[in-house]
Short mmCIF file of C-alpha atoms in Angstrom, two decimals:
data_model
loop_
_atom_site.label_atom_id
_atom_site.label_comp_id
_atom_site.label_asym_id
_atom_site.label_seq_id
_atom_site.Cartn_x
_atom_site.Cartn_y
_atom_site.Cartn_z
CA UNK A 1 -23.41 3.84 49.72
CA UNK A 2 -22.17 1.11 52.02
CA UNK A 3 -20.20 -1.70 50.70
CA UNK A 4 -21.95 -5.10 50.31
CA UNK A 5 -25.23 -3.20 50.41
CA UNK A 6 -28.10 -2.92 47.94
CA UNK A 7 -26.12 -0.71 45.54
CA UNK A 8 -24.05 -1.90 42.72
CA UNK A 9 -21.36 -0.21 40.73
CA UNK A 10 -22.21 0.24 37.18
CA UNK A 11 -19.67 2.43 35.61
CA UNK A 12 -19.81 4.60 32.69
CA UNK A 13 -18.51 3.35 29.40
CA UNK A 14 -16.86 0.30 28.64
CA UNK A 15 -15.45 -2.40 26.75
CA UNK A 16 -13.70 -4.39 29.43
CA UNK A 17 -16.16 -6.46 31.53
CA UNK A 18 -16.02 -9.46 29.18
CA UNK A 19 -12.74 -11.04 30.04
CA UNK A 20 -13.18 -10.53 33.77
CA UNK A 21 -16.55 -12.20 33.51
CA UNK A 22 -15.03 -15.28 32.05
CA UNK A 23 -12.38 -15.34 34.70
CA UNK A 24 -15.00 -15.32 37.26
CA UNK A 25 -13.69 -12.63 39.43
CA UNK A 26 -16.10 -9.62 39.03
CA UNK A 27 -17.95 -8.08 41.98
CA UNK A 28 -21.28 -6.26 41.59
CA UNK A 29 -22.06 -4.04 44.56
CA UNK A 30 -20.38 -0.91 45.92
CA UNK A 31 -17.29 -1.21 48.02
CA UNK A 32 -16.11 -4.57 46.56
CA UNK A 33 -17.47 -3.30 43.30
CA UNK A 34 -14.61 -0.87 43.13
CA UNK A 35 -12.40 -3.77 42.26
CA UNK A 36 -14.57 -4.50 39.30
CA UNK A 37 -14.26 -1.03 37.92
CA UNK A 38 -10.50 -0.85 38.69
CA UNK A 39 -9.90 -4.15 36.88
CA UNK A 40 -11.98 -3.01 33.97
CA UNK A 41 -9.97 0.20 33.57
CA UNK A 42 -6.75 -1.75 33.99
CA UNK A 43 -7.82 -4.32 31.45
CA UNK A 44 -8.71 -1.50 29.02
CA UNK A 45 -5.28 0.02 29.44
CA UNK A 46 -3.51 -3.26 28.98
CA UNK A 47 -5.29 -3.90 25.76
CA UNK A 48 -4.83 -0.38 24.36
CA UNK A 49 -3.48 -0.55 20.86
CA UNK A 50 -3.69 -4.37 20.64
CA UNK A 51 -5.75 -5.94 17.88
CA UNK A 52 -8.08 -3.05 17.15
CA UNK A 53 -8.55 -3.83 13.42
CA UNK A 54 -11.71 -5.27 12.13
CA UNK A 55 -11.69 -8.28 9.81
CA UNK A 56 -13.03 -7.09 6.54
CA UNK A 57 -10.94 -8.53 3.77
CA UNK A 58 -10.98 -11.91 2.23
CA UNK A 59 -7.94 -14.24 2.48
CA UNK A 60 -5.36 -14.75 -0.14
CA UNK A 61 -3.79 -12.32 -2.53
CA UNK A 62 -5.60 -10.77 -5.45
CA UNK A 63 -4.40 -11.53 -8.99
CA UNK A 64 -2.78 -8.49 -10.61
CA UNK A 65 -4.68 -6.68 -13.23
CA UNK A 66 -3.79 -8.08 -16.58
CA UNK A 67 -4.20 -6.94 -20.19
CA UNK A 68 -5.84 -9.07 -22.85
CA UNK A 69 -2.62 -10.89 -23.78
CA UNK A 70 -1.93 -11.65 -20.15
CA UNK A 71 -5.44 -13.07 -19.65
CA UNK A 72 -5.17 -15.25 -22.72
CA UNK A 73 -1.84 -16.63 -21.51
CA UNK A 74 -3.43 -17.28 -18.11
CA UNK A 75 -6.27 -19.18 -19.65
CA UNK A 76 -3.77 -21.43 -21.48
CA UNK A 77 -1.97 -22.07 -18.26
CA UNK A 78 -5.24 -22.96 -16.57
CA UNK A 79 -5.67 -25.98 -18.91
CA UNK A 80 -2.55 -27.52 -17.35
CA UNK A 81 -3.44 -26.79 -13.76
CA UNK A 82 -4.74 -29.20 -11.14
CA UNK A 83 -8.22 -28.66 -9.81
CA UNK A 84 -6.91 -27.16 -6.63
CA UNK A 85 -4.64 -24.72 -8.63
CA UNK A 86 -7.66 -23.66 -10.72
CA UNK A 87 -9.62 -23.14 -7.52
CA UNK A 88 -6.93 -20.99 -6.14
CA UNK A 89 -6.99 -19.07 -9.35
CA UNK A 90 -10.63 -18.43 -9.18
CA UNK A 91 -10.27 -17.28 -5.59
CA UNK A 92 -7.47 -14.86 -6.54
CA UNK A 93 -9.71 -13.44 -9.15
CA UNK A 94 -12.52 -13.18 -6.64
CA UNK A 95 -10.19 -11.23 -4.22
CA UNK A 96 -9.38 -8.75 -7.07
CA UNK A 97 -13.05 -8.04 -7.57
CA UNK A 98 -13.62 -7.84 -3.86
CA UNK A 99 -11.00 -5.20 -3.42
CA UNK A 100 -12.62 -3.33 -6.28
CA UNK A 101 -15.97 -3.41 -4.54
CA UNK A 102 -17.49 -5.73 -7.26
CA UNK A 103 -19.10 -8.11 -4.79
CA UNK A 104 -21.37 -9.98 -7.11
CA UNK A 105 -18.44 -10.82 -9.37
CA UNK A 106 -16.38 -11.74 -6.34
CA UNK A 107 -19.16 -14.18 -5.11
CA UNK A 108 -19.24 -15.73 -8.60
CA UNK A 109 -15.49 -16.39 -8.48
CA UNK A 110 -15.55 -17.82 -4.98
CA UNK A 111 -18.49 -20.04 -5.88
CA UNK A 112 -16.41 -21.34 -8.84
CA UNK A 113 -13.45 -21.89 -6.43
CA UNK A 114 -15.72 -23.99 -4.18
CA UNK A 115 -17.04 -26.07 -7.05
CA UNK A 116 -13.49 -26.72 -8.42
CA UNK A 117 -11.82 -27.47 -5.09
CA UNK A 118 -11.41 -31.25 -4.32
CA UNK A 119 -13.55 -32.09 -1.20
CA UNK A 120 -10.57 -33.47 0.75
CA UNK A 121 -8.91 -30.08 0.63
CA UNK A 122 -10.78 -28.89 3.65
CA UNK A 123 -8.51 -26.11 4.67
CA UNK A 124 -8.77 -24.49 1.23
CA UNK A 125 -12.42 -25.08 0.98
CA UNK A 126 -13.08 -23.35 4.28
CA UNK A 127 -11.12 -20.33 3.08
CA UNK A 128 -13.22 -20.10 -0.10
CA UNK A 129 -16.42 -20.28 1.99
CA UNK A 130 -15.13 -17.71 4.38
CA UNK A 131 -14.22 -15.37 1.51
CA UNK A 132 -17.63 -15.73 -0.06
CA UNK A 133 -19.16 -14.97 3.36
CA UNK A 134 -17.02 -11.75 3.45
CA UNK A 135 -18.57 -10.61 0.09
CA UNK A 136 -22.07 -11.45 1.35
CA UNK A 137 -21.36 -9.48 4.45
CA UNK A 138 -20.61 -6.42 2.35
CA UNK A 139 -24.03 -6.84 0.74
CA UNK A 140 -25.63 -7.31 4.28
CA UNK A 141 -26.94 -10.72 3.28
CA UNK A 142 -26.66 -12.03 6.84
CA UNK A 143 -28.36 -15.44 6.35
CA UNK A 144 -25.91 -16.25 3.48
CA UNK A 145 -22.98 -15.05 5.69
CA UNK A 146 -24.11 -17.54 8.42
CA UNK A 147 -24.52 -20.38 6.01
CA UNK A 148 -21.03 -20.00 4.43
CA UNK A 149 -19.31 -19.46 7.79
CA UNK A 150 -21.01 -22.63 9.02
CA UNK A 151 -19.47 -24.46 6.04
CA UNK A 152 -16.05 -22.90 6.82
CA UNK A 153 -16.18 -23.73 10.53
CA UNK A 154 -17.40 -27.30 9.85
CA UNK A 155 -14.20 -27.94 7.88
CA UNK A 156 -11.97 -25.86 10.21
CA UNK A 157 -13.56 -25.70 13.71
CA UNK A 158 -11.01 -23.14 15.05
CA UNK A 159 -11.18 -20.82 12.15
CA UNK A 160 -11.25 -17.50 13.98
CA UNK A 161 -11.97 -15.25 11.01
CA UNK A 162 -15.11 -17.33 10.06
CA UNK A 163 -16.27 -17.69 13.66
CA UNK A 164 -16.19 -13.89 14.18
CA UNK A 165 -17.84 -13.18 10.81
CA UNK A 166 -20.58 -15.62 11.80
CA UNK A 167 -20.88 -13.99 15.23
CA UNK A 168 -21.41 -10.55 13.71
CA UNK A 169 -24.06 -12.01 11.27
CA UNK A 170 -25.88 -13.76 14.08
CA UNK A 171 -25.98 -10.53 16.03
CA UNK A 172 -27.57 -8.87 13.10
CA UNK A 173 -30.12 -11.64 12.94
CA UNK A 174 -30.86 -11.13 16.64
CA UNK A 175 -29.59 -14.68 17.41
CA UNK A 176 -27.75 -13.57 20.59
CA UNK A 177 -27.25 -16.93 22.22
CA UNK A 178 -25.36 -18.48 19.28
CA UNK A 179 -23.57 -15.12 18.61
CA UNK A 180 -22.32 -15.23 22.27
CA UNK A 181 -20.97 -18.69 21.81
CA UNK A 182 -19.10 -17.87 18.69
CA UNK A 183 -17.61 -14.62 19.94
CA UNK A 184 -16.61 -16.41 23.15
CA UNK A 185 -14.70 -18.90 21.15
CA UNK A 186 -12.94 -16.02 19.29
CA UNK A 187 -12.04 -14.26 22.47
CA UNK A 188 -10.51 -17.37 24.03
CA UNK A 189 -8.71 -18.47 20.81
CA UNK A 190 -7.25 -15.02 20.41
CA UNK A 191 -6.34 -14.71 24.11
CA UNK A 192 -8.58 -11.64 24.47
CA UNK A 193 -6.30 -9.53 22.27
CA UNK A 194 -8.72 -8.29 19.63
CA UNK A 195 -10.82 -5.25 20.59
CA UNK A 196 -13.56 -5.87 17.96
CA UNK A 197 -14.48 -9.26 19.38
CA UNK A 198 -14.27 -7.97 22.94
CA UNK A 199 -16.61 -5.11 21.98
CA UNK A 200 -19.14 -7.51 20.38
CA UNK A 201 -19.05 -9.84 23.33
CA UNK A 202 -19.60 -7.02 25.78
CA UNK A 203 -22.48 -5.68 23.73
CA UNK A 204 -24.25 -9.02 23.44
CA UNK A 205 -23.71 -9.82 27.13
CA UNK A 206 -25.30 -6.46 28.20
CA UNK A 207 -28.15 -6.99 25.83
CA UNK A 208 -28.82 -10.50 27.01
CA UNK A 209 -28.56 -9.42 30.64
CA UNK A 210 -31.03 -6.58 30.14
CA UNK A 211 -33.55 -8.81 28.49
CA UNK A 212 -33.48 -11.47 31.13
CA UNK A 213 -33.53 -9.07 34.03
CA UNK A 214 -36.39 -7.04 32.57
CA UNK A 215 -38.63 -10.08 32.54
CA UNK A 216 -37.56 -11.60 35.90
CA UNK A 217 -37.33 -8.35 37.82
CA UNK A 218 -40.83 -7.27 36.62
CA UNK A 219 -42.41 -10.53 37.93
CA UNK A 220 -40.35 -10.85 41.09
CA UNK A 221 -41.82 -10.48 44.53
CA UNK A 222 -40.24 -7.63 46.56
CA UNK A 223 -37.89 -9.49 48.88
CA UNK A 224 -36.89 -8.06 52.30
CA UNK A 225 -33.28 -8.86 53.02
CA UNK A 226 -32.38 -10.99 56.00
CA UNK A 227 -32.12 -9.26 59.44
CA UNK A 228 -28.36 -9.80 59.35
CA UNK A 229 -28.11 -7.98 56.01
CA UNK A 230 -30.25 -5.11 57.25
CA UNK A 231 -28.17 -4.68 60.43
CA UNK A 232 -25.08 -4.70 58.36
CA UNK A 233 -26.44 -2.03 56.05
CA UNK A 234 -27.37 0.22 58.93
CA UNK A 235 -23.94 -0.42 60.51
CA UNK A 236 -22.40 1.47 57.62
CA UNK A 237 -24.05 4.73 59.02
CA UNK A 238 -22.73 6.16 62.33
CA UNK A 239 -24.42 9.55 62.16
CA UNK A 240 -27.81 8.21 61.10
CA UNK A 241 -30.64 9.36 63.43
CA UNK A 242 -33.19 6.91 62.15
CA UNK A 243 -30.97 3.92 63.01
CA UNK A 244 -30.48 4.96 66.60
CA UNK A 245 -32.54 3.03 69.21
CA UNK A 246 -35.42 4.54 70.97
CA UNK A 247 -34.73 6.08 74.42
CA UNK A 248 -38.18 6.00 75.96
CA UNK A 249 -38.97 8.89 78.21
CA UNK A 250 -35.34 9.88 78.90
CA UNK A 251 -34.59 12.91 76.73
CA UNK A 252 -36.22 16.23 76.07
CA UNK A 253 -37.48 16.98 72.55
CA UNK A 254 -34.69 19.47 71.89
CA UNK A 255 -32.03 16.75 72.61
CA UNK A 256 -33.43 14.17 70.16
CA UNK A 257 -31.29 15.18 67.17
CA UNK A 258 -28.09 14.57 69.10
CA UNK A 259 -28.95 11.74 71.39
CA UNK A 260 -31.87 9.87 69.95
CA UNK A 261 -35.58 10.13 70.18
CA UNK A 262 -36.91 10.89 73.66
CA UNK A 263 -40.53 9.75 73.32
CA UNK A 264 -42.89 7.00 74.32
CA UNK A 265 -44.25 4.72 71.66
CA UNK A 266 -47.85 5.68 71.32
CA UNK A 267 -50.60 4.40 69.03
CA UNK A 268 -50.69 7.82 67.25
CA UNK A 269 -47.12 7.68 66.00
CA UNK A 270 -46.57 5.39 63.04
CA UNK A 271 -42.86 6.30 63.01
CA UNK A 272 -42.23 5.39 66.63
CA UNK A 273 -43.97 2.16 66.10
CA UNK A 274 -41.74 1.51 63.04
CA UNK A 275 -38.69 2.20 65.23
CA UNK A 276 -40.02 -0.33 67.74
CA UNK A 277 -40.43 -2.81 64.96
CA UNK A 278 -36.85 -2.20 63.88
CA UNK A 279 -35.66 -3.06 67.29
CA UNK A 280 -37.75 -6.26 67.21
CA UNK A 281 -36.45 -7.07 63.68
CA UNK A 282 -40.03 -7.05 62.44
CA UNK A 283 -38.88 -5.30 59.23
CA UNK A 284 -41.88 -6.15 57.02
CA UNK A 285 -44.16 -3.71 58.96
CA UNK A 286 -41.92 -0.66 58.87
CA UNK A 287 -42.95 0.74 55.47
CA UNK A 288 -46.62 0.68 56.30
CA UNK A 289 -46.11 2.32 59.67
CA UNK A 290 -43.93 5.00 58.17
CA UNK A 291 -46.70 5.63 55.65
CA UNK A 292 -49.15 6.19 58.42
CA UNK A 293 -46.91 8.76 59.92
CA UNK A 294 -46.45 10.53 56.51
CA UNK A 295 -50.12 10.50 55.61
CA UNK A 296 -51.15 11.93 58.94
CA UNK A 297 -48.49 14.70 58.67
CA UNK A 298 -47.22 13.53 62.03
CA UNK A 299 -44.42 14.93 64.24
CA UNK A 300 -41.81 12.64 62.75
CA UNK A 301 -42.80 12.92 59.14
CA UNK A 302 -39.20 13.72 57.98
CA UNK A 303 -37.73 10.81 59.87
CA UNK A 304 -40.52 8.53 58.52
CA UNK A 305 -39.68 9.70 54.94
CA UNK A 306 -36.12 8.66 55.31
CA UNK A 307 -36.87 5.40 57.05
CA UNK A 308 -39.48 4.47 54.39
CA UNK A 309 -37.09 5.42 51.55
CA UNK A 310 -34.36 3.30 53.19
CA UNK A 311 -36.50 0.21 53.20
CA UNK A 312 -37.66 0.86 49.68
CA UNK A 313 -34.04 0.75 48.71
CA UNK A 314 -33.44 -2.44 50.70
CA UNK A 315 -36.22 -4.21 48.81
CA UNK A 316 -34.93 -2.84 45.45
CA UNK A 317 -37.60 -0.22 44.79
CA UNK A 318 -35.59 2.87 43.91
CA UNK A 319 -38.54 4.54 42.10
CA UNK A 320 -40.55 4.61 45.36
CA UNK A 321 -37.51 5.70 47.34
CA UNK A 322 -36.49 8.75 45.39
CA UNK A 323 -39.62 10.95 46.02
CA UNK A 324 -39.21 10.50 49.74
CA UNK A 325 -35.47 11.42 49.59
CA UNK A 326 -36.20 14.36 47.34
CA UNK A 327 -38.76 15.63 49.84
CA UNK A 328 -36.34 15.50 52.76
CA UNK A 329 -33.54 17.04 50.88
CA UNK A 330 -35.67 19.99 49.75
CA UNK A 331 -36.96 20.64 53.30
CA UNK A 332 -34.65 23.43 54.28
CA UNK A 333 -35.60 23.60 57.86
CA UNK A 334 -35.13 19.80 58.38
CA UNK A 335 -32.48 18.52 60.77
CA UNK A 336 -29.10 18.81 58.91
CA UNK A 337 -28.23 15.11 59.70
CA UNK A 338 -31.43 14.03 58.20
CA UNK A 339 -30.83 15.98 54.97
CA UNK A 340 -27.24 14.71 54.83
CA UNK A 341 -28.38 11.19 55.27
CA UNK A 342 -30.91 11.56 52.47
CA UNK A 343 -28.26 12.98 50.24
CA UNK A 344 -26.01 10.07 50.89
CA UNK A 345 -28.72 7.56 49.99
CA UNK A 346 -29.79 9.40 46.88
CA UNK A 347 -26.15 9.73 45.85
CA UNK A 348 -25.75 6.07 46.22
CA UNK A 349 -28.89 5.49 44.19
CA UNK A 350 -27.64 7.77 41.46
CA UNK A 351 -24.42 5.80 41.23
CA UNK A 352 -26.41 2.67 41.01
CA UNK A 353 -28.23 4.24 38.01
CA UNK A 354 -24.91 5.17 36.34
CA UNK A 355 -25.28 8.81 36.98
CA UNK A 356 -21.91 9.65 38.63
CA UNK A 357 -22.18 13.45 38.19
CA UNK A 358 -25.53 13.60 40.11
CA UNK A 359 -24.01 11.21 42.68
CA UNK A 360 -21.00 13.43 43.17
CA UNK A 361 -23.21 16.59 43.58
CA UNK A 362 -25.14 14.93 46.22
CA UNK A 363 -22.18 13.80 48.27
CA UNK A 364 -20.52 17.21 47.94
CA UNK A 365 -23.72 18.89 49.09
CA UNK A 366 -23.90 16.56 52.11
CA UNK A 367 -20.28 17.59 53.03
CA UNK A 368 -21.18 21.22 52.72
CA UNK A 369 -24.19 21.14 55.01
CA UNK A 370 -22.75 18.63 57.56
CA UNK A 371 -18.93 18.81 57.40
CA UNK A 372 -18.44 16.78 60.68
CA UNK A 373 -20.68 13.82 59.52
CA UNK A 374 -18.34 10.78 59.22
CA UNK A 375 -20.89 8.98 57.03
CA UNK A 376 -20.48 11.54 54.27
CA UNK A 377 -16.70 10.95 54.02
CA UNK A 378 -16.99 7.17 54.19
CA UNK A 379 -19.57 6.92 51.41
CA UNK A 380 -17.99 9.61 49.29
CA UNK A 381 -14.74 7.77 49.61
CA UNK A 382 -16.32 4.73 48.09
CA UNK A 383 -17.65 6.82 45.28
CA UNK A 384 -14.18 8.18 44.62
CA UNK A 385 -12.87 4.62 44.35
CA UNK A 386 -15.55 3.79 41.79
CA UNK A 387 -14.53 6.88 39.84
CA UNK A 388 -10.87 5.86 39.97
CA UNK A 389 -10.02 8.91 42.20
CA UNK A 390 -8.00 6.81 44.55
CA UNK A 391 -5.94 9.55 46.24
CA UNK A 392 -9.14 11.47 47.04
CA UNK A 393 -10.70 8.41 48.32
CA UNK A 394 -7.90 7.87 50.82
CA UNK A 395 -8.36 11.49 51.99
CA UNK A 396 -12.05 10.93 52.59
CA UNK A 397 -11.47 7.65 54.45
CA UNK A 398 -8.87 9.44 56.65
CA UNK A 399 -11.36 12.13 57.39
CA UNK A 400 -14.04 9.48 58.37
CA UNK A 401 -11.61 7.64 60.53
CA UNK A 402 -10.56 10.86 62.26
CA UNK A 403 -14.19 11.50 63.16
CA UNK A 404 -15.01 7.89 63.91
CA UNK A 405 -11.89 5.82 64.72
CA UNK A 406 -14.04 2.75 65.38
CA UNK A 407 -15.48 2.66 61.86
CA UNK A 408 -14.58 -0.79 60.70
CA UNK A 409 -15.95 -0.32 57.16
CA UNK A 410 -13.98 2.89 56.70
CA UNK A 411 -10.83 1.11 57.85
CA UNK A 412 -11.36 -1.74 55.42
CA UNK A 413 -12.14 0.61 52.51
CA UNK A 414 -9.04 2.64 53.29
CA UNK A 415 -6.94 -0.52 53.18
CA UNK A 416 -8.24 -1.32 49.78
CA UNK A 417 -7.64 2.18 48.49
CA UNK A 418 -4.05 2.00 49.65
CA UNK A 419 -3.68 -1.42 47.96
CA UNK A 420 -4.85 0.11 44.77
CA UNK A 421 -2.36 2.93 44.98
CA UNK A 422 0.48 0.60 45.52
CA UNK A 423 -0.70 -1.79 42.81
CA UNK A 424 -0.86 1.04 40.34
CA UNK A 425 2.62 2.12 41.35
CA UNK A 426 3.90 -1.51 41.12
CA UNK A 427 5.71 -1.24 44.33
CA UNK A 428 5.92 -4.75 45.89
CA UNK A 429 7.18 -3.61 49.28
CA UNK A 430 4.33 -1.07 49.76
CA UNK A 431 1.92 -3.45 48.35
CA UNK A 432 2.86 -5.98 51.09
CA UNK A 433 2.33 -3.14 53.58
CA UNK A 434 -1.22 -2.72 52.26
CA UNK A 435 -1.84 -6.46 52.57
CA UNK A 436 -0.61 -6.33 56.21
CA UNK A 437 -3.17 -3.49 56.74
CA UNK A 438 -5.90 -5.87 55.74
CA UNK A 439 -4.62 -8.49 58.26
CA UNK A 440 -4.76 -5.75 60.99
CA UNK A 441 -8.28 -4.77 60.06
CA UNK A 442 -9.68 -8.35 60.17
CA UNK A 443 -7.87 -8.82 63.49
CA UNK A 444 -9.29 -5.69 65.05
CA UNK A 445 -12.70 -5.96 63.50
CA UNK A 446 -13.43 -9.71 63.13
CA UNK A 447 -17.24 -9.16 62.63
CA UNK A 448 -16.67 -6.86 59.59
CA UNK A 449 -17.69 -8.83 56.48
CA UNK A 450 -16.48 -6.11 54.25
CA UNK A 451 -12.87 -6.46 55.56
CA UNK A 452 -12.82 -10.16 54.54
CA UNK A 453 -14.42 -9.45 51.18
CA UNK A 454 -11.96 -6.72 50.16
CA UNK A 455 -8.97 -8.66 51.47
CA UNK A 456 -10.09 -11.68 49.42
CA UNK A 457 -10.25 -9.40 46.36
CA UNK A 458 -6.66 -8.33 46.93
CA UNK A 459 -5.63 -11.92 47.58
CA UNK A 460 -7.20 -13.05 44.34
CA UNK A 461 -5.44 -10.37 42.46
CA UNK A 462 -2.16 -11.63 43.97
CA UNK A 463 -3.21 -15.15 42.84
CA UNK A 464 -3.33 -16.27 46.48
CA UNK A 465 -6.54 -18.29 45.68
CA UNK A 466 -6.55 -20.65 48.66
CA UNK A 467 -6.43 -17.82 51.22
CA UNK A 468 -8.86 -15.66 49.20
CA UNK A 469 -11.39 -18.63 49.32
CA UNK A 470 -11.08 -18.68 53.13
CA UNK A 471 -11.80 -15.01 53.31
CA UNK A 472 -14.93 -15.38 51.11
CA UNK A 473 -16.08 -18.26 53.36
CA UNK A 474 -15.79 -15.98 56.30
CA UNK A 475 -17.70 -13.20 54.55
CA UNK A 476 -20.50 -15.59 53.57
CA UNK A 477 -20.65 -16.79 57.23
CA UNK A 478 -21.11 -13.22 58.40
CA UNK A 479 -23.48 -12.14 55.58
CA UNK A 480 -25.03 -15.22 54.08
CA UNK A 481 -27.24 -13.27 51.66
CA UNK A 482 -24.49 -11.07 50.31
CA UNK A 483 -24.62 -11.38 46.51
CA UNK A 484 -21.05 -10.10 46.04
CA UNK A 485 -19.36 -12.95 47.76
CA UNK A 486 -21.50 -15.54 45.91
CA UNK A 487 -20.30 -14.01 42.62
CA UNK A 488 -16.71 -13.98 43.72
CA UNK A 489 -16.50 -17.35 45.23
CA UNK A 490 -16.66 -19.32 41.87
CA UNK A 491 -13.72 -21.71 41.91
CA UNK A 492 -14.56 -23.20 38.52
CA UNK A 493 -17.06 -22.28 35.82
CA UNK A 494 -19.71 -24.78 36.89
CA UNK A 495 -19.62 -23.73 40.34
CA UNK A 496 -19.47 -20.07 39.32
CA UNK A 497 -22.70 -20.49 37.29
CA UNK A 498 -24.40 -21.83 40.45
CA UNK A 499 -23.12 -18.83 42.47
CA UNK A 500 -24.35 -16.34 39.78
CA UNK A 501 -27.76 -17.89 39.90
CA UNK A 502 -27.91 -17.53 43.66
CA UNK A 503 -26.82 -13.96 43.43
CA UNK A 504 -29.37 -13.17 40.74
CA UNK A 505 -32.18 -14.25 43.19
CA UNK A 506 -30.69 -11.88 45.77
CA UNK A 507 -30.27 -8.86 43.41
CA UNK A 508 -31.83 -5.63 44.70
CA UNK A 509 -32.18 -3.80 41.48
CA UNK A 510 -32.89 -4.58 37.85
CA UNK A 511 -29.47 -3.18 36.86
CA UNK A 512 -27.75 -5.41 39.30
CA UNK A 513 -29.72 -8.37 38.13
CA UNK A 514 -28.88 -7.60 34.48
CA UNK A 515 -25.19 -7.47 35.33
CA UNK A 516 -25.35 -10.75 37.12
CA UNK A 517 -27.13 -12.32 34.13
CA UNK A 518 -24.41 -11.12 31.85
CA UNK A 519 -21.76 -12.74 34.09
CA UNK A 520 -23.70 -15.99 34.25
CA UNK A 521 -24.17 -15.98 30.56
CA UNK A 522 -20.42 -15.44 30.02
CA UNK A 523 -19.55 -18.33 32.27
CA UNK A 524 -22.06 -20.62 30.61
CA UNK A 525 -20.95 -19.71 27.11
CA UNK A 526 -17.37 -20.54 28.07
CA UNK A 527 -18.36 -23.96 29.34
CA UNK A 528 -20.18 -24.62 26.06
CA UNK A 529 -17.07 -23.42 24.10
CA UNK A 530 -14.69 -25.51 26.12
CA UNK A 531 -16.81 -28.58 25.52
CA UNK A 532 -17.30 -27.97 21.80
CA UNK A 533 -13.73 -27.06 20.95
CA UNK A 534 -11.86 -29.09 23.37
CA UNK A 535 -10.54 -26.06 25.32
CA UNK A 536 -9.73 -26.09 28.99
CA UNK A 537 -11.62 -23.35 30.75
CA UNK A 538 -9.73 -21.29 33.27
CA UNK A 539 -10.36 -21.71 36.95
CA UNK A 540 -9.61 -19.61 39.96
#
């Protein structure tokens, strides 16, 4: 479950991705992805109790119920009223019928108000159209709702109630693009304070993202990551037998598990040939060679299963990877480190698929069968961050560092976990200590891209955008095809859209691609809203 690797965090439930997407600060893979989930939870807490009411009622007060004498008197008064006063009277009568659930009569009154109202009274007219749209909404006449809201918004472009009502109707009519534009305007105009509009925006973004990703991912060519990315991935495992180099003719068979394979590369061993291709960075041939070893039931079948599954994950084919991982995990007499490695990778895959319970089970099982495996604690620590169990995450990182003091990734992740703890506690002094910890990590491990990426996230959170940008540049320099940093390094919305599109092409799973599309759509919608309504979009 290495950070900046082909696994992205998709958490369970949630409202809150929308505002973060518009602010262009949302990561999409494990490790750095923990920031995304943390911010989502924090945003959710900040909004709790704010603006949760849905807009259902028309505007303006309803006329009191009157007897026959009262109505006669009202009719006489109407004769002396101005056209606008008469229109307001019709609207008030419509509101009375609306509240009584008599929507046809309410629509008749609002229509009368519209016909009576002078055309220059645009604010009043927009209210009458919006009220009639509210009545149509109760009758589920979505086309009429859209038409009346369009009239209202034409006369009052920043009419939030009409914009949101039109957004809901457009969503019912499956017009997601225009719905997203309307609800984006509502969110911005209301400063992201109304939960109903946030929920609708999140729903539409997810739906759009899934639709686009399904089509693009289905037709995409499996893409092997760059050699640099693959090396970075394997560097997150320190107790991984399959990533150790061959030691030709030096070790006895019984010593392989501890000190690497002691065997000559022969034509009969597909796995050993695959290992040689790994050393040569000829990664495209590894899956086929592992398949030869597996099909022939060769001596290194278990190792070949894990290596093949790993490269299936790297090219974004989790469906092909899982049977191989399952087979290794269920082989009780397999080497314990191989089984633990398979559990770590399957646990990461489950988290990618939004199955945190299964993920947790796999990591706990790995810790039970191989309690001195530093990789288990490192990757489980990242899972704990994603699940917002920060204190437990720090404990796992400490255990990993105790077993492997030179683990740069674990050191960087621990810094981030400590930063999260201090941020939650709102302790400026301890927070600065955590920031100093990041400085120490990048000084001691200057080749660790994850250290720069996580530090940049903390700097962004502290609004130190200039220095954060420098950290992202360093991360991209070390890992040029890391989707996470492309997403983060947005600067402004136009630039962010370009970064999102680059990240989409690098996505290793349909779920990651869907998430990236939703972020890109959010940024694009905001640029359109800014242009249309004369709003200034936020920048980093």
